[in-house]
CSV table of C-alpha atoms and ligand atoms in Angstrom, one decimal:
chain,number,residue,atom,x,y,z
A,250,MET,CA,0.1,35.4,-8.6
A,251,THR,CA,2.9,32.6,-7.6
A,252,THR,CA,3.3,30.6,-11.4
A,253,ALA,CA,5.0,27.3,-11.9
A,254,LYS,CA,5.6,24.9,-14.6
A,255,PHE,CA,5.7,21.2,-15.7
A,256,HIS,CA,8.1,20.5,-18.6
A,257,LEU,CA,7.6,16.7,-19.8
A,258,HIS,CA,8.5,15.5,-22.9
A,259,PRO,CA,7.6,11.7,-24.3
A,260,VAL,CA,11.6,10.3,-24.6
A,261,HIS,CA,12.4,11.5,-20.8
A,262,HIS,CA,10.6,8.7,-19.3
A,263,VAL,CA,11.5,6.6,-16.7
A,264,GLY,CA,9.6,3.4,-17.3
A,265,PRO,CA,6.1,2.0,-17.4
A,266,VAL,CA,4.1,2.0,-14.1
A,267,ASP,CA,3.4,-1.6,-13.0
A,268,SER,CA,-0.1,-1.5,-12.3
A,269,ARG,CA,0.7,-3.4,-8.4
A,270,ILE,CA,1.7,-0.4,-7.1
A,271,PHE,CA,-1.8,0.3,-6.5
A,272,GLY,CA,-2.4,-2.4,-4.0
A,273,GLY,CA,-3.8,-2.9,-0.6
A,274,PHE,CA,-3.2,-4.5,2.9
A,275,LEU,CA,-5.8,-7.3,4.3
A,276,GLU,CA,-4.7,-7.9,8.0
A,277,HIS,CA,-6.5,-10.0,10.4
A,278,MET,CA,-6.5,-6.7,13.0
A,279,GLY,CA,-8.9,-4.8,15.0
A,280,ARG,CA,-12.0,-4.4,12.8
A,281,ALA,CA,-10.3,-5.3,9.1
A,282,VAL,CA,-11.3,-8.3,8.5
A,283,TYR,CA,-14.1,-9.1,11.0
A,284,GLU,CA,-16.9,-6.2,10.7
A,285,GLY,CA,-14.4,-5.0,8.0
A,286,VAL,CA,-14.8,-7.3,4.6
A,287,TYR,CA,-16.5,-9.9,6.7
A,288,ASP,CA,-19.3,-9.4,8.5
A,289,PRO,CA,-22.1,-12.2,8.1
A,290,GLU,CA,-24.6,-10.3,10.4
A,291,SER,CA,-24.7,-7.3,8.4
A,292,VAL,CA,-27.6,-6.4,6.6
A,293,HIS,CA,-25.4,-6.0,3.6
A,294,ALA,CA,-24.2,-9.6,4.0
A,295,ASP,CA,-23.9,-11.5,0.7
A,296,GLU,CA,-24.2,-14.9,0.2
A,297,TYR,CA,-20.4,-15.3,1.3
A,298,GLY,CA,-20.7,-13.9,4.6
A,299,CYS,CA,-19.0,-10.6,3.5
A,300,ARG,CA,-20.1,-7.1,3.3
A,301,ALA,CA,-21.6,-5.8,0.0
A,302,ASP,CA,-21.4,-2.3,0.6
A,303,VAL,CA,-17.4,-2.4,2.1
A,304,LEU,CA,-16.8,-4.7,-1.3
A,305,ALA,CA,-18.4,-2.1,-3.8
A,306,ALA,CA,-16.4,0.8,-2.3
A,307,LEU,CA,-13.2,-0.9,-2.1
A,308,ALA,CA,-13.9,-2.2,-5.6
A,309,ALA,CA,-14.2,1.5,-6.7
A,310,LEU,CA,-10.4,1.8,-5.7
A,311,ASP,CA,-9.7,-0.7,-8.4
A,312,PHE,CA,-6.8,-2.5,-5.7
A,313,SER,CA,-4.8,-4.7,-8.4
A,314,VAL,CA,-3.0,-6.7,-5.5
A,315,MET,CA,-3.9,-7.5,-2.1
A,316,ARG,CA,-1.5,-8.6,0.6
A,317,TYR,CA,-2.9,-10.6,3.3
A,318,PRO,CA,-3.0,-11.8,6.6
A,319,GLY,CA,-0.3,-9.3,7.9
A,320,GLY,CA,1.2,-7.4,9.3
A,321,ASN,CA,2.1,-8.4,12.7
A,322,PHE,CA,-0.6,-11.1,13.2
A,323,VAL,CA,1.3,-13.3,10.3
A,324,SER,CA,4.1,-13.9,12.8
A,325,ASN,CA,1.9,-15.8,14.9
A,326,TYR,CA,-0.7,-17.3,12.8
A,327,HIS,CA,-0.9,-20.7,11.2
A,328,TRP,CA,-2.7,-21.0,7.8
A,329,ARG,CA,-4.2,-24.7,8.6
A,330,ASP,CA,-6.3,-23.1,11.7
A,331,GLY,CA,-8.2,-21.4,8.7
A,332,ILE,CA,-9.4,-23.9,6.2
A,333,GLY,CA,-11.4,-26.5,6.3
A,334,PRO,CA,-15.4,-26.5,7.7
A,335,ILE,CA,-15.7,-23.4,10.0
A,336,ALA,CA,-16.9,-25.4,12.8
A,337,ASP,CA,-13.9,-27.6,12.9
A,338,ARG,CA,-11.4,-24.7,12.9
A,339,PRO,CA,-9.7,-23.1,16.2
A,340,THR,CA,-10.4,-20.1,18.3
A,341,ARG,CA,-6.8,-19.0,18.9
A,342,ARG,CA,-5.5,-16.3,21.1
A,343,GLU,CA,-3.5,-13.9,19.3
A,344,LEU,CA,-0.5,-12.2,20.5
A,345,ALA,CA,0.6,-9.2,17.8
A,346,TRP,CA,-2.4,-7.5,18.9
A,347,GLY,CA,-3.8,-8.8,21.9
A,348,THR,CA,-7.2,-10.5,20.7
A,349,ILE,CA,-8.9,-13.5,20.1
A,350,GLU,CA,-9.0,-15.0,16.6
A,351,PRO,CA,-11.7,-17.7,15.4
A,352,ASN,CA,-10.5,-18.3,11.7
A,353,THR,CA,-13.7,-18.2,10.3
A,354,PHE,CA,-12.1,-15.9,7.9
A,355,GLY,CA,-8.9,-17.9,6.4
A,356,THR,CA,-7.5,-18.6,3.1
A,357,ASP,CA,-10.3,-19.9,1.2
A,358,GLU,CA,-12.5,-17.3,2.4
A,359,PHE,CA,-9.7,-14.3,1.5
A,360,LEU,CA,-9.5,-16.2,-2.0
A,361,GLY,CA,-12.5,-16.4,-3.0
A,362,LEU,CA,-13.4,-12.9,-2.1
A,363,CYS,CA,-10.2,-11.5,-4.5
A,364,GLY,CA,-11.4,-13.6,-7.1
A,365,ARG,CA,-14.8,-12.0,-7.1
A,366,VAL,CA,-13.4,-8.2,-6.7
A,367,GLY,CA,-10.4,-9.2,-8.7
A,368,TRP,CA,-7.6,-8.5,-6.6
A,369,SER,CA,-4.5,-10.4,-7.2
A,370,PRO,CA,-3.5,-12.3,-3.5
A,371,MET,CA,0.1,-11.5,-2.1
A,372,PHE,CA,0.5,-13.6,0.7
A,373,ALA,CA,2.7,-13.1,3.7
A,374,VAL,CA,4.2,-16.6,5.4
A,375,ASN,CA,4.7,-16.8,9.6
A,376,LEU,CA,8.7,-16.8,9.8
A,377,GLY,CA,8.0,-15.7,13.5
A,378,THR,CA,6.7,-18.9,14.9
A,379,GLY,CA,6.2,-20.9,11.7
A,380,SER,CA,8.6,-22.9,9.8
A,381,PRO,CA,10.3,-23.1,5.9
A,382,GLU,CA,8.2,-26.3,5.9
A,383,GLU,CA,4.6,-24.6,6.7
A,384,ALA,CA,5.7,-22.0,4.8
A,385,ALA,CA,6.3,-24.6,1.3
A,386,ASP,CA,2.9,-26.1,2.9
A,387,TRP,CA,1.1,-23.1,2.2
A,388,VAL,CA,2.3,-22.5,-1.6
A,389,GLU,CA,1.4,-26.4,-1.9
A,390,TYR,CA,-2.3,-25.3,-0.8
A,391,THR,CA,-2.5,-22.6,-2.9
A,392,ASN,CA,-0.5,-23.0,-6.0
A,393,SER,CA,-0.2,-27.0,-6.6
A,394,ARG,CA,-2.6,-29.1,-8.7
A,395,LEU,CA,-0.6,-32.3,-7.8
A,396,PRO,CA,-2.8,-35.4,-6.1
A,397,THR,CA,-1.4,-34.6,-2.9
A,398,ASP,CA,-2.9,-34.7,0.7
A,399,ILE,CA,-2.8,-31.0,0.9
A,400,VAL,CA,-4.1,-30.2,-2.3
A,401,GLN,CA,-6.8,-32.5,-1.7
A,402,LYS,CA,-7.7,-30.4,1.6
A,403,ARG,CA,-8.4,-27.4,-0.7
A,404,GLU,CA,-10.2,-29.4,-3.0
A,405,ASN,CA,-12.7,-30.7,-0.7
A,406,THR,CA,-13.6,-27.1,0.4
A,407,ALA,CA,-14.9,-26.8,-2.6
A,408,THR,CA,-13.5,-23.3,-3.6
A,409,ASP,CA,-12.5,-21.9,-6.3
A,410,SER,CA,-9.0,-20.8,-5.0
A,411,LEU,CA,-7.0,-18.4,-7.3
A,412,SER,CA,-3.1,-19.2,-7.4
A,413,VAL,CA,-1.0,-16.9,-5.3
A,414,PRO,CA,2.1,-15.3,-7.3
A,415,VAL,CA,4.1,-13.1,-4.5
A,416,TRP,CA,4.7,-14.0,-1.2
A,417,CYS,CA,6.1,-11.9,1.8
A,418,LEU,CA,8.9,-14.2,3.3
A,419,GLY,CA,8.1,-12.7,6.8
A,420,ASN,CA,7.0,-9.3,7.8
A,421,GLU,CA,8.7,-6.4,9.5
A,422,MET,CA,11.5,-9.1,11.3
A,423,ASP,CA,14.0,-6.4,11.8
A,424,GLY,CA,11.7,-4.9,14.6
A,425,PRO,CA,12.1,-6.3,18.7
A,426,TRP,CA,8.1,-5.8,18.5
A,427,GLN,CA,7.9,-8.5,15.6
A,428,ILE,CA,7.1,-12.3,17.0
A,429,GLY,CA,10.2,-14.3,16.7
A,430,HIS,CA,12.6,-10.9,15.7
A,431,SER,CA,16.2,-12.4,15.3
A,432,SER,CA,18.7,-10.7,13.9
A,433,ALA,CA,19.5,-10.1,10.3
A,434,ILE,CA,21.6,-13.0,9.7
A,435,GLU,CA,19.3,-15.5,11.2
A,436,TYR,CA,16.5,-14.4,9.9
A,437,GLY,CA,17.9,-14.2,5.8
A,438,THR,CA,19.0,-18.3,6.8
A,439,LYS,CA,15.3,-18.9,7.7
A,440,ALA,CA,14.0,-16.8,4.8
A,441,ARG,CA,16.6,-18.6,2.3
A,442,GLN,CA,15.4,-22.1,3.5
A,443,ALA,CA,11.7,-21.0,3.2
A,444,ALA,CA,12.6,-19.5,-0.3
A,445,HIS,CA,14.7,-22.8,-1.2
A,446,MET,CA,11.5,-24.9,-0.8
A,447,MET,CA,8.6,-22.4,-1.6
A,448,LYS,CA,10.1,-22.4,-5.1
A,449,LEU,CA,10.6,-25.8,-5.4
A,450,VAL,CA,6.8,-26.1,-4.8
A,451,ASP,CA,6.2,-23.5,-7.3
A,452,SER,CA,9.0,-21.9,-9.0
A,453,SER,CA,6.8,-19.6,-10.8
A,454,ILE,CA,6.2,-17.6,-7.7
A,455,GLU,CA,8.2,-14.3,-6.4
A,456,LEU,CA,9.5,-13.3,-3.2
A,457,VAL,CA,9.6,-10.7,-0.9
A,458,VAL,CA,12.6,-10.4,1.6
A,459,SER,CA,11.1,-8.0,4.6
A,460,GLY,CA,13.3,-4.9,4.7
A,461,THR,CA,13.6,-2.2,7.8
A,462,SER,CA,10.7,-1.2,8.8
A,463,LEU,CA,11.1,2.0,10.3
A,464,THR,CA,14.1,4.5,8.7
A,465,ASP,CA,15.1,5.6,11.8
A,466,SER,CA,15.6,2.2,13.1
A,467,GLU,CA,19.6,1.4,13.9
A,468,THR,CA,19.9,-0.9,11.3
A,469,TYR,CA,18.6,0.9,8.4
A,470,LEU,CA,19.8,-0.7,4.8
A,471,GLU,CA,22.2,-2.6,6.9
A,472,TRP,CA,19.7,-5.2,7.7
A,473,ASP,CA,18.6,-5.0,4.2
A,474,ARG,CA,21.9,-5.5,2.6
A,475,LEU,CA,22.6,-8.5,4.8
A,476,ALA,CA,18.9,-10.0,4.5
A,477,LEU,CA,19.1,-9.8,0.5
A,478,GLU,CA,22.9,-11.3,0.9
A,479,ALA,CA,22.0,-14.2,2.9
A,480,VAL,CA,18.6,-15.0,0.8
A,481,GLY,CA,20.6,-14.2,-2.5
A,482,GLY,CA,19.1,-15.2,-5.9
A,483,PHE,CA,16.0,-15.7,-4.5
A,484,ALA,CA,15.0,-12.8,-3.6
A,485,ASP,CA,13.0,-10.6,-6.4
A,486,TYR,CA,12.1,-7.9,-3.9
A,487,ILE,CA,12.7,-6.4,-0.5
A,488,SER,CA,9.9,-5.1,1.4
A,489,THR,CA,10.2,-1.3,2.7
A,490,HIS,CA,7.6,0.4,4.7
A,491,ARG,CA,6.7,3.9,5.7
A,492,TYR,CA,3.4,5.3,7.9
A,493,LEU,CA,4.4,9.1,8.0
A,494,ASP,CA,3.0,11.8,10.5
A,495,ASN,CA,2.6,15.0,12.1
A,496,TYR,CA,3.2,14.8,15.8
A,497,SER,CA,4.7,18.3,15.7
A,498,GLY,CA,1.4,19.7,14.2
A,499,ASP,CA,3.9,21.4,11.5
A,500,SER,CA,1.6,21.4,8.2
A,501,ASP,CA,4.6,22.9,6.4
A,502,ALA,CA,6.7,20.1,7.5
A,503,PHE,CA,4.1,17.7,7.1
A,504,LEU,CA,3.6,18.6,3.3
A,505,ALA,CA,6.9,18.0,2.4
A,506,SER,CA,7.2,14.6,3.9
A,507,GLY,CA,6.5,13.2,0.4
A,508,ALA,CA,10.0,14.4,0.0
A,509,ALA,CA,11.0,12.0,2.4
A,510,ILE,CA,9.5,8.7,0.1
A,511,ASP,CA,11.7,9.6,-2.4
A,512,ARG,CA,14.4,9.5,-0.3
A,513,GLN,CA,13.8,5.9,1.3
A,514,ILE,CA,13.2,4.6,-2.2
A,515,ASN,CA,16.4,5.8,-3.4
A,516,GLU,CA,18.2,4.8,-0.5
A,517,VAL,CA,16.6,1.1,-0.5
A,518,ASP,CA,17.5,1.4,-4.5
A,519,ALA,CA,20.9,1.9,-3.6
A,520,ALA,CA,21.1,-1.2,-0.9
A,521,CYS,CA,19.4,-3.5,-4.1
A,522,ARG,CA,21.8,-2.3,-6.6
A,523,TYR,CA,24.7,-2.6,-4.0
A,524,VAL,CA,23.9,-6.7,-3.5
A,525,ALA,CA,23.5,-7.4,-7.2
A,526,GLY,CA,26.9,-5.4,-8.0
A,527,MET,CA,28.5,-7.2,-5.2
A,528,ARG,CA,27.0,-10.5,-6.9
A,529,ARG,CA,28.0,-9.5,-10.5
A,530,SER,CA,24.7,-10.2,-11.2
A,531,SER,CA,22.7,-8.2,-13.5
A,532,ARG,CA,19.6,-9.6,-12.0
A,533,ARG,CA,18.5,-7.0,-9.6
A,534,PRO,CA,15.7,-7.1,-6.7
A,535,PHE,CA,13.2,-4.5,-7.1
A,536,ILE,CA,10.8,-3.0,-4.2
A,537,ALA,CA,8.1,-3.9,-2.4
A,538,PHE,CA,6.6,-0.6,-1.0
A,539,ASP,CA,4.5,-3.3,1.0
A,540,GLU,CA,2.7,-0.9,4.0
A,541,TRP,CA,2.7,2.9,3.3
A,542,ASN,CA,0.2,5.2,4.9
A,543,VAL,CA,-0.6,8.1,7.1
A,544,TRP,CA,-0.5,7.1,10.9
A,545,TYR,CA,0.4,8.5,14.0
A,546,ARG,CA,-2.8,9.4,15.8
A,547,THR,CA,-3.7,6.0,17.1
A,548,ARG,CA,0.1,4.8,17.6
A,549,ASN,CA,-0.1,3.8,20.8
A,550,ARG,CA,-0.3,1.2,23.6
A,551,THR,CA,-3.8,1.7,24.2
A,552,GLY,CA,-4.8,2.0,20.2
A,553,MET,CA,-2.7,-1.1,19.4
A,554,TRP,CA,-3.5,-3.8,22.4
A,555,ALA,CA,-7.1,-5.2,22.1
A,556,ASP,CA,-6.4,-6.9,25.6
A,557,GLY,CA,-8.4,-9.7,24.4
A,558,ALA,CA,-11.3,-8.0,23.0
A,559,PHE,CA,-13.1,-9.4,19.7
A,560,PRO,CA,-13.3,-7.7,17.5
A,561,ALA,CA,-11.4,-5.0,18.9
A,562,HIS,CA,-11.6,-1.0,17.3
A,563,LEU,CA,-7.7,-1.0,16.8
A,564,VAL,CA,-6.1,2.2,15.2
A,565,GLU,CA,-8.9,3.6,13.7
A,566,GLU,CA,-7.5,6.8,12.7
A,567,THR,CA,-9.4,9.7,11.0
A,568,TYR,CA,-7.8,11.2,8.0
A,569,ASP,CA,-8.2,15.1,7.3
A,570,LEU,CA,-7.2,16.9,4.3
A,571,GLN,CA,-4.0,17.1,4.5
A,572,ASP,CA,-3.5,13.5,5.4
A,573,ALA,CA,-4.5,12.9,1.5
A,574,LEU,CA,-2.3,15.0,0.3
A,575,VAL,CA,0.3,13.2,1.9
A,576,CYS,CA,-1.1,9.9,0.9
A,577,ALA,CA,-0.8,11.7,-3.0
A,578,GLN,CA,2.5,12.0,-2.5
A,579,PHE,CA,3.6,8.4,-1.6
A,580,LEU,CA,1.6,7.3,-5.1
A,581,MET,CA,3.3,10.3,-7.0
A,582,SER,CA,6.8,9.3,-5.9
A,583,PHE,CA,6.2,5.4,-6.5
A,584,ILE,CA,5.1,6.7,-10.2
A,585,ARG,CA,8.2,8.5,-10.0
A,586,HIS,CA,10.2,5.6,-9.5
A,587,ALA,CA,8.5,3.0,-11.8
A,588,ASP,CA,11.6,1.5,-12.8
A,589,VAL,CA,12.3,0.3,-9.2
A,590,VAL,CA,9.3,0.6,-7.0
A,591,LYS,CA,7.1,-2.9,-8.6
A,592,ILE,CA,4.8,-3.5,-5.8
A,593,ALA,CA,3.0,-0.8,-3.1
A,594,ASN,CA,-0.1,-1.7,-1.0
A,595,ILE,CA,-1.6,0.6,1.2
A,596,ALA,CA,-1.8,-0.4,4.8
A,597,GLN,CA,-4.5,-1.1,5.2
A,598,ILE,CA,-8.2,-1.1,3.1
A,599,VAL,CA,-10.8,-0.9,6.1
A,600,ASN,CA,-11.4,-0.1,9.4
A,601,VAL,CA,-7.6,0.0,10.3
A,602,ILE,CA,-5.8,3.0,9.4
A,603,ALA,CA,-8.0,2.8,6.4
A,604,PRO,CA,-10.0,4.8,3.5
A,605,VAL,CA,-13.2,3.3,4.3
A,606,MET,CA,-14.7,2.8,7.8
A,607,THR,CA,-17.7,1.0,9.1
A,608,ARG,CA,-20.3,1.6,12.1
A,609,GLY,CA,-23.1,-0.8,12.4
A,610,ASP,CA,-24.3,-1.2,8.8
A,611,GLU,CA,-23.3,2.1,7.9
A,612,ILE,CA,-19.9,3.0,5.9
A,613,LEU,CA,-18.0,5.8,5.9
A,614,LEU,CA,-15.5,6.9,2.9
A,615,GLN,CA,-12.4,9.0,4.5
A,616,THR,CA,-10.2,11.8,2.9
A,617,ILE,CA,-7.7,9.4,1.8
A,618,TYR,CA,-10.3,7.5,0.1
A,619,GLU,CA,-11.0,10.4,-2.5
A,620,ALA,CA,-7.0,10.6,-3.1
A,621,LEU,CA,-6.8,7.1,-4.1
A,622,ALA,CA,-10.0,7.1,-6.7
A,623,MET,CA,-8.3,10.3,-8.2
A,624,PHE,CA,-5.9,7.6,-9.4
A,625,VAL,CA,-8.0,4.8,-10.9
A,626,ASP,CA,-8.4,5.9,-14.2
A,627,ARG,CA,-5.3,7.4,-14.6
A,628,ARG,CA,-3.0,4.7,-13.7
A,629,LEU,CA,-1.1,2.8,-16.7
A,630,GLY,CA,1.6,4.0,-19.2
A,631,ASN,CA,5.5,5.2,-19.4
A,632,SER,CA,6.0,7.6,-15.9
A,633,LEU,CA,7.3,10.9,-17.2
A,634,ARG,CA,10.0,12.9,-15.8
A,635,VAL,CA,8.7,16.1,-14.3
A,636,GLY,CA,11.2,19.0,-15.0
A,637,TYR,CA,10.0,21.8,-12.4
A,638,GLU,CA,10.3,25.0,-12.8
A,639,GLY,CA,8.7,27.4,-9.9
A,640,PRO,CA,8.9,28.4,-6.3
A,641,MET,CA,10.5,26.1,-3.8
A,642,LEU,CA,9.9,25.4,-0.3
A,643,SER,CA,12.0,24.6,2.6
A,644,SER,CA,11.4,22.4,5.6
A,645,PRO,CA,13.4,21.1,8.4
A,646,ASP,CA,14.4,18.3,6.6
A,647,PHE,CA,14.8,19.3,2.9
A,648,SER,CA,16.1,22.8,2.6
A,649,GLU,CA,14.7,23.2,-0.8
A,650,ILE,CA,11.8,21.1,-2.3
A,651,ASP,CA,9.3,21.8,-5.1
A,652,MET,CA,6.0,23.9,-4.0
A,653,ILE,CA,4.2,21.9,-6.5
A,654,ASP,CA,5.1,18.3,-6.1
A,655,GLY,CA,4.4,16.6,-9.5
A,656,ALA,CA,4.0,13.1,-11.5
A,657,ALA,CA,2.9,12.2,-15.2
A,658,ILE,CA,1.9,9.5,-17.1
A,659,LEU,CA,1.8,8.7,-20.8
A,660,ASN,CA,-0.4,6.2,-22.0
A,661,ALA,CA,0.3,4.7,-25.3
A,662,GLY,CA,1.4,8.6,-26.3
A,663,SER,CA,-2.5,9.8,-26.8
A,664,ASP,CA,-3.2,10.5,-23.4
A,665,LEU,CA,-1.4,12.1,-20.4
A,666,TYR,CA,-2.0,11.9,-16.7
A,667,VAL,CA,-0.4,14.6,-14.7
A,668,TYR,CA,-0.9,14.8,-10.8
A,669,ALA,CA,-0.1,17.6,-8.9
A,670,VAL,CA,0.0,18.8,-5.1
A,671,ASN,CA,0.3,22.3,-3.9
A,672,ARG,CA,2.4,21.7,-0.6
A,673,SER,CA,2.0,25.8,0.1
A,674,THR,CA,-0.2,26.0,3.3
A,675,ASP,CA,-1.0,29.5,2.1
A,676,GLN,CA,-0.4,30.1,-2.0
A,677,VAL,CA,-2.5,29.6,-4.7
A,678,VAL,CA,0.1,28.6,-8.0
A,679,ASP,CA,-1.4,29.0,-11.1
A,680,LEU,CA,0.3,25.8,-13.0
A,681,GLU,CA,1.1,25.6,-16.4
A,682,ILE,CA,1.8,22.3,-18.2
A,683,GLU,CA,3.2,21.7,-21.1
A,684,LEU,CA,4.4,18.1,-23.0
A,685,ALA,CA,6.9,18.9,-25.8
A,686,GLY,CA,4.7,21.6,-27.2
A,687,ALA,CA,1.7,19.2,-28.2
A,688,GLU,CA,-2.0,20.5,-27.9
A,689,LEU,CA,-3.4,19.5,-24.4
A,690,GLU,CA,-6.9,19.1,-24.3
A,691,ALA,CA,-8.3,17.6,-20.5
A,692,ILE,CA,-11.0,15.3,-20.7
A,693,SER,CA,-11.3,15.0,-17.1
A,694,SER,CA,-10.2,17.0,-14.2
A,695,GLU,CA,-10.4,16.4,-10.5
A,696,LEU,CA,-9.4,19.0,-7.5
A,697,LEU,CA,-9.1,17.5,-3.9
A,698,HIS,CA,-9.4,20.9,-1.5
A,699,HIS,CA,-10.9,22.4,1.3
A,700,HIS,CA,-10.5,25.8,3.2
A,701,ASP,CA,-9.6,24.2,6.2
A,702,PRO,CA,-6.4,21.6,5.8
A,703,SER,CA,-7.5,19.8,8.9
A,704,ALA,CA,-11.2,19.4,7.5
A,705,ALA,CA,-12.3,15.3,7.4
A,706,ASN,CA,-15.3,13.3,6.8
A,707,SER,CA,-17.2,12.3,9.6
A,708,TRP,CA,-20.2,10.3,10.4
A,709,ASP,CA,-22.2,13.6,11.1
A,710,LYS,CA,-20.7,15.2,7.7
A,711,PRO,CA,-19.8,12.5,5.4
A,712,ASN,CA,-19.3,14.6,2.5
A,713,GLU,CA,-17.2,17.5,4.2
A,714,VAL,CA,-14.1,16.4,1.9
A,715,ARG,CA,-15.0,15.2,-1.6
A,716,ARG,CA,-12.9,15.6,-4.8
A,717,VAL,CA,-15.4,17.9,-7.6
A,718,PRO,CA,-14.4,18.6,-11.4
A,719,HIS,CA,-11.8,21.6,-11.7
A,720,GLU,CA,-11.2,23.4,-14.9
A,721,THR,CA,-8.1,23.4,-16.9
A,722,LYS,CA,-7.3,25.4,-19.8
A,723,ARG,CA,-6.6,23.8,-23.4
A,724,GLY,CA,-3.5,24.7,-24.7
A,725,ARG,CA,0.4,24.2,-25.7
A,726,ALA,CA,0.8,24.8,-22.0
A,727,ALA,CA,-2.2,23.4,-20.4
A,728,LEU,CA,-3.1,25.9,-17.4
A,729,VAL,CA,-4.9,25.2,-14.0
A,730,GLU,CA,-5.1,27.2,-10.9
A,731,LEU,CA,-3.8,25.1,-7.8
A,732,PRO,CA,-5.3,26.3,-4.4
A,733,ALA,CA,-3.2,26.0,-1.3
A,734,ASN,CA,-3.4,22.2,0.3
A,735,SER,CA,-4.8,20.7,-2.7
A,736,PHE,CA,-4.3,17.6,-5.1
A,737,LEU,CA,-4.9,18.1,-9.0
A,738,ALA,CA,-5.5,14.8,-11.5
A,739,VAL,CA,-6.2,15.6,-15.0
A,740,THR,CA,-6.4,13.6,-17.7
A,741,PHE,CA,-5.7,15.4,-21.0
A,742,ARG,CA,-5.8,13.9,-24.5
A,743,VAL,CA,-2.4,14.5,-26.9
A,744,CYS,CA,-4.2,16.4,-29.9
B,822,AHR,O1,-0.2,-2.2,9.6
B,822,AHR,C1,-0.1,-1.8,10.9
B,822,AHR,C2,0.7,-2.8,11.4
B,822,AHR,O2,2.1,-1.5,10.7
B,822,AHR,C3,1.7,-3.7,10.6
B,822,AHR,O3,0.7,-5.3,11.0
B,822,AHR,C4,3.0,-4.0,10.4
B,822,AHR,O4,3.7,-4.7,9.8
B,822,AHR,C5,3.2,-2.8,10.7
B,822,AHR,O5,4.3,-2.2,11.9
């Protein structure tokens, strides 16, 4: 039997986990909004036209922040199209995904939804076809209470709008696919102008600078440095994105790819520290990992272009067990880097590369839903460094990585949350978990596993891959058996 051990100690911590790393992302794309969260024709529609079944499934994942309305969509979106009486709103051609935007769901509908479900809204402004003034006006619309014409328009809608505390200055502006794509200097200049006006309207907002969207881009990190320098002291966060893939069909490499997230965070963190250092500033930008997921099967021109259809079935990825194990590794990496990653948003939440799918009035929870659910009651506290002792793996990108990927959180000294992914595709591992010699009693322990790593939930077999309770033996070193291709999440009482 292969064995491994996690050595934990309360003194060796990284810092408090920010609840905002458990965020989501809702874009006007494919069937995410229309036929996703919003579907007045559905038998499940609530009094607001939203799908109660979808919202219940999402509420159970307890997302903290929700990014909106894009994504690539935002770079050709004018927020004023989506406010006021629905009958007066324009239907527009949409050029990021080639669809039609009816604007029946907009700022008020989204903020109302956030208020009902308990999400903190996080908006992205249009720095493609939009102007700094339009961005500042949007902040005024959502956050100001002064007696202006713009604020009056919101009050006329009689919605109970929330304020929006976090704003992204554009989206993936480094990418040639982005409407309004420009150089880092051009982007940074416009972003700074927008930031200046937006903070004049509401000085309490926090701003996210658009960072490099692909780690293999020629401008990776250089873009981040230049954009951060240009935006200067207005920059609270730098955005970074990552979609992991298994194009090569190499499971060993794919399951190791969580290590790529650690590397990306360290590299972007280095750019942030460099910029702060050059400014001789103790105030540094943090990381908003505001799009992350597995995405590759539907990542092609056919899957990503609606060609005038509405609503279009775009990037409706089906997720298997291994994809869920990689998603768990994303969140574990964010926990390990609690000192620098303050916000993270899974992209996306419904129908578009999503944990929740709809078909007519039916709903399906994918494998990645299960992985996300395992963090829900185990998320807050101090992230602990995991001292790993055990077998190693090698992959094409990493010569040596831990076979068991781990993360841990100590909550108020009395509850310990431990997460572990067995990256091996063929070895069962006995894992010992030790916290400074304390007696550990598992009060809940769940395992996500299937004998077939390519198993998925489908409309025919919706419960094929589900998390199940898993035995964890109490002791000064708690003991648990991890099958190959599995994800474990345990809550211990520290006795
Ligand atoms: O999440 C889907 C798309 O992926 C987003 O619109 C864009 O920002 C990224 O390229």
